[in-house]
Amino acid sequence: MSQLVSAPYPPALELHPSTTISGLSPDTYTIFAVADARIYHAELTTKTPEWCYSRMKGTLVFGKDSEPEEHLGYRPPAINETHSYWFRLLDRTSGKPIWMFKVPAGFVYELDRPFFHAFQGKSRRFGFLFEDDDEASTLAKKVIAHTCPPRMPHHSLKSAQMD
């Protein structure tokens, strides 16, 4: 029978206020959410993905690059805001990034299960398998809030058309 062993690092949500990315100056990015996760991938061409574990696990960070002018109080209009958002998987020991994905235009974040989220990349589908459902939920809410445009509820759309 296997024993549960406590992790040598604190839970990801406790890391949030002090999480930094090794090799990057903290004033060049903003972190919105972190969670412990493993990365999976699947082919784009299949209707039912066959997920393969990438052998990468660590602290998943959802964040955004800071605009160079933001610290001066000026922010130029962005053509496509989503390009500055990203996911980075950090090694739990060193804090160094071991994987990165820049969020493209038209990004769709899918909640397949409370503990497994997926999205499409250029050459494959990616999936995150989370160790904690609460961390997964928090991360999903932040990703969707920052990368998906707000949608008008169907009932509001109908009433607007009737006017």
CSV table of C-alpha atoms in Angstrom, one decimal:
chain,number,residue,atom,x,y,z
A,1,MET,CA,0.0,0.0,0.0
A,2,SER,CA,1.4,3.4,-1.0
A,3,GLN,CA,1.7,6.2,1.5
A,4,LEU,CA,0.8,9.8,0.9
A,5,VAL,CA,3.9,12.0,1.0
A,6,SER,CA,3.5,15.7,1.4
A,7,ALA,CA,5.1,17.8,-1.4
A,8,PRO,CA,8.3,19.7,-0.6
A,9,TYR,CA,6.7,23.0,-1.8
A,10,PRO,CA,3.6,24.9,-0.7
A,11,PRO,CA,0.4,24.7,-2.7
A,12,ALA,CA,0.4,26.9,-5.8
A,13,LEU,CA,-2.3,29.3,-4.6
A,14,GLU,CA,-0.1,30.2,-1.6
A,15,LEU,CA,2.8,30.9,-4.0
A,16,HIS,CA,0.8,33.5,-6.0
A,17,PRO,CA,1.8,36.7,-4.3
A,18,SER,CA,5.5,35.8,-4.4
A,19,THR,CA,5.7,33.7,-7.5
A,20,THR,CA,8.4,35.0,-9.8
A,21,ILE,CA,9.7,33.6,-13.1
A,22,SER,CA,13.4,32.9,-13.1
A,23,GLY,CA,15.2,34.9,-15.7
A,24,LEU,CA,12.5,37.6,-16.1
A,25,SER,CA,12.3,40.9,-14.2
A,26,PRO,CA,9.1,41.0,-12.2
A,27,ASP,CA,8.1,44.4,-13.6
A,28,THR,CA,7.9,42.8,-17.2
A,29,TYR,CA,4.8,40.6,-16.5
A,30,THR,CA,1.7,40.2,-14.4
A,31,ILE,CA,0.6,36.9,-12.9
A,32,PHE,CA,-3.1,36.3,-12.6
A,33,ALA,CA,-3.2,32.6,-11.4
A,34,VAL,CA,-1.0,29.7,-10.6
A,35,ALA,CA,-1.8,26.0,-10.2
A,36,ASP,CA,0.1,22.7,-10.0
A,37,ALA,CA,-0.4,20.9,-13.2
A,38,ARG,CA,0.8,18.3,-15.8
A,39,ILE,CA,0.8,19.0,-19.5
A,40,TYR,CA,-0.8,16.6,-22.0
A,41,HIS,CA,-1.0,16.8,-25.8
A,42,ALA,CA,-3.1,15.3,-28.6
A,43,GLU,CA,-3.3,15.4,-32.4
A,44,LEU,CA,-5.5,18.1,-33.9
A,45,THR,CA,-6.9,15.9,-36.6
A,46,THR,CA,-8.8,13.4,-34.4
A,47,LYS,CA,-12.4,14.0,-33.3
A,48,THR,CA,-11.8,12.2,-30.0
A,49,PRO,CA,-8.4,13.2,-28.7
A,50,GLU,CA,-6.0,10.5,-27.5
A,51,TRP,CA,-4.1,12.4,-24.8
A,52,CYS,CA,-0.4,11.7,-24.2
A,53,TYR,CA,1.4,12.8,-21.1
A,54,SER,CA,4.3,15.1,-22.1
A,55,ARG,CA,6.4,14.3,-19.0
A,56,MET,CA,6.2,17.9,-18.0
A,57,LYS,CA,4.8,18.9,-14.6
A,58,GLY,CA,5.3,21.9,-12.3
A,59,THR,CA,3.7,25.2,-11.4
A,60,LEU,CA,1.5,26.4,-14.2
A,61,VAL,CA,1.3,30.2,-14.4
A,62,PHE,CA,-1.2,32.2,-16.3
A,63,GLY,CA,0.0,35.8,-16.9
A,64,LYS,CA,0.5,38.7,-19.3
A,65,ASP,CA,3.5,40.7,-20.5
A,66,SER,CA,3.6,44.2,-19.3
A,67,GLU,CA,3.5,47.0,-21.9
A,68,PRO,CA,6.7,49.0,-21.8
A,69,GLU,CA,4.7,52.2,-21.6
A,70,GLU,CA,2.5,51.0,-18.7
A,71,HIS,CA,4.9,52.2,-16.1
A,72,LEU,CA,4.8,55.7,-17.5
A,73,GLY,CA,1.0,55.8,-17.3
A,74,TYR,CA,0.5,55.6,-21.1
A,75,ARG,CA,-1.0,52.6,-22.8
A,76,PRO,CA,-1.3,52.5,-26.6
A,77,PRO,CA,-4.4,51.0,-28.1
A,78,ALA,CA,-3.8,47.3,-28.8
A,79,ILE,CA,-4.9,45.6,-32.0
A,80,ASN,CA,-5.0,42.2,-30.4
A,81,GLU,CA,-4.8,42.2,-26.6
A,82,THR,CA,-4.7,38.4,-26.3
A,83,HIS,CA,-1.2,38.1,-27.8
A,84,SER,CA,0.4,39.4,-24.6
A,85,TYR,CA,-1.2,36.6,-22.4
A,86,TRP,CA,0.6,33.3,-21.9
A,87,PHE,CA,0.9,30.1,-19.9
A,88,ARG,CA,4.3,29.1,-18.5
A,89,LEU,CA,5.1,25.9,-16.7
A,90,LEU,CA,7.8,26.4,-14.1
A,91,ASP,CA,10.1,23.8,-12.6
A,92,ARG,CA,9.0,23.4,-9.0
A,93,THR,CA,12.5,23.5,-7.7
A,94,SER,CA,14.3,26.2,-9.7
A,95,GLY,CA,11.3,28.3,-10.8
A,96,LYS,CA,12.7,28.2,-14.4
A,97,PRO,CA,10.2,28.0,-17.3
A,98,ILE,CA,10.2,24.6,-18.9
A,99,TRP,CA,7.3,25.2,-21.3
A,100,MET,CA,5.5,28.3,-22.6
A,101,PHE,CA,2.4,29.0,-24.8
A,102,LYS,CA,1.4,32.4,-26.0
A,103,VAL,CA,-2.4,32.8,-26.2
A,104,PRO,CA,-3.4,33.5,-29.8
A,105,ALA,CA,-6.3,35.4,-31.3
A,106,GLY,CA,-9.5,33.4,-31.2
A,107,PHE,CA,-8.3,31.4,-28.2
A,108,VAL,CA,-10.9,29.0,-26.7
A,109,TYR,CA,-10.3,27.5,-23.2
A,110,GLU,CA,-12.3,24.3,-22.6
A,111,LEU,CA,-13.2,22.8,-19.2
A,112,ASP,CA,-13.4,19.1,-20.1
A,113,ARG,CA,-13.5,18.1,-16.5
A,114,PRO,CA,-13.0,20.2,-13.3
A,115,PHE,CA,-9.5,18.8,-13.1
A,116,PHE,CA,-8.7,18.7,-16.9
A,117,HIS,CA,-8.8,21.8,-19.2
A,118,ALA,CA,-7.9,21.8,-22.9
A,119,PHE,CA,-7.2,24.2,-25.8
A,120,GLN,CA,-5.9,24.2,-29.4
A,121,GLY,CA,-2.4,25.2,-30.3
A,122,LYS,CA,-1.0,25.6,-33.8
A,123,SER,CA,0.1,22.0,-34.3
A,124,ARG,CA,-1.7,20.1,-31.5
A,125,ARG,CA,-4.2,20.2,-28.7
A,126,PHE,CA,-2.9,20.8,-25.2
A,127,GLY,CA,-4.4,19.7,-21.9
A,128,PHE,CA,-3.7,20.6,-18.3
A,129,LEU,CA,-4.3,18.0,-15.6
A,130,PHE,CA,-4.5,19.8,-12.3
A,131,GLU,CA,-3.7,18.4,-8.9
A,132,ASP,CA,-6.3,20.5,-7.1
A,133,ASP,CA,-9.8,21.2,-8.4
A,134,ASP,CA,-10.0,24.6,-6.6
A,135,GLU,CA,-6.7,25.7,-8.2
A,136,ALA,CA,-8.0,24.5,-11.5
A,137,SER,CA,-11.3,26.5,-11.1
A,138,THR,CA,-9.5,29.7,-10.0
A,139,LEU,CA,-7.1,29.4,-13.0
A,140,ALA,CA,-10.0,28.8,-15.4
A,141,LYS,CA,-12.0,31.8,-14.2
A,142,LYS,CA,-9.0,34.0,-14.7
A,143,VAL,CA,-8.1,32.6,-18.1
A,144,ILE,CA,-11.7,33.0,-19.4
A,145,ALA,CA,-12.1,36.5,-17.8
A,146,HIS,CA,-8.9,37.8,-19.5
A,147,THR,CA,-9.0,36.0,-22.9
A,148,CYS,CA,-12.6,35.4,-23.9
A,149,PRO,CA,-14.7,38.4,-25.0
A,150,PRO,CA,-17.9,38.8,-23.0
A,151,ARG,CA,-21.0,37.4,-24.6
A,152,MET,CA,-24.5,38.8,-24.5
A,153,PRO,CA,-26.9,36.4,-22.9
A,154,HIS,CA,-29.5,34.9,-25.3
A,155,HIS,CA,-32.5,36.5,-23.5
A,156,SER,CA,-30.9,40.0,-23.8
A,157,LEU,CA,-30.3,39.4,-27.5
A,158,LYS,CA,-33.9,38.5,-28.1
A,159,SER,CA,-35.3,41.5,-26.2
A,160,ALA,CA,-32.8,43.8,-28.0
A,161,GLN,CA,-34.1,42.5,-31.4
A,162,MET,CA,-37.7,43.1,-30.4
A,163,ASP,CA,-37.2,46.8,-29.7
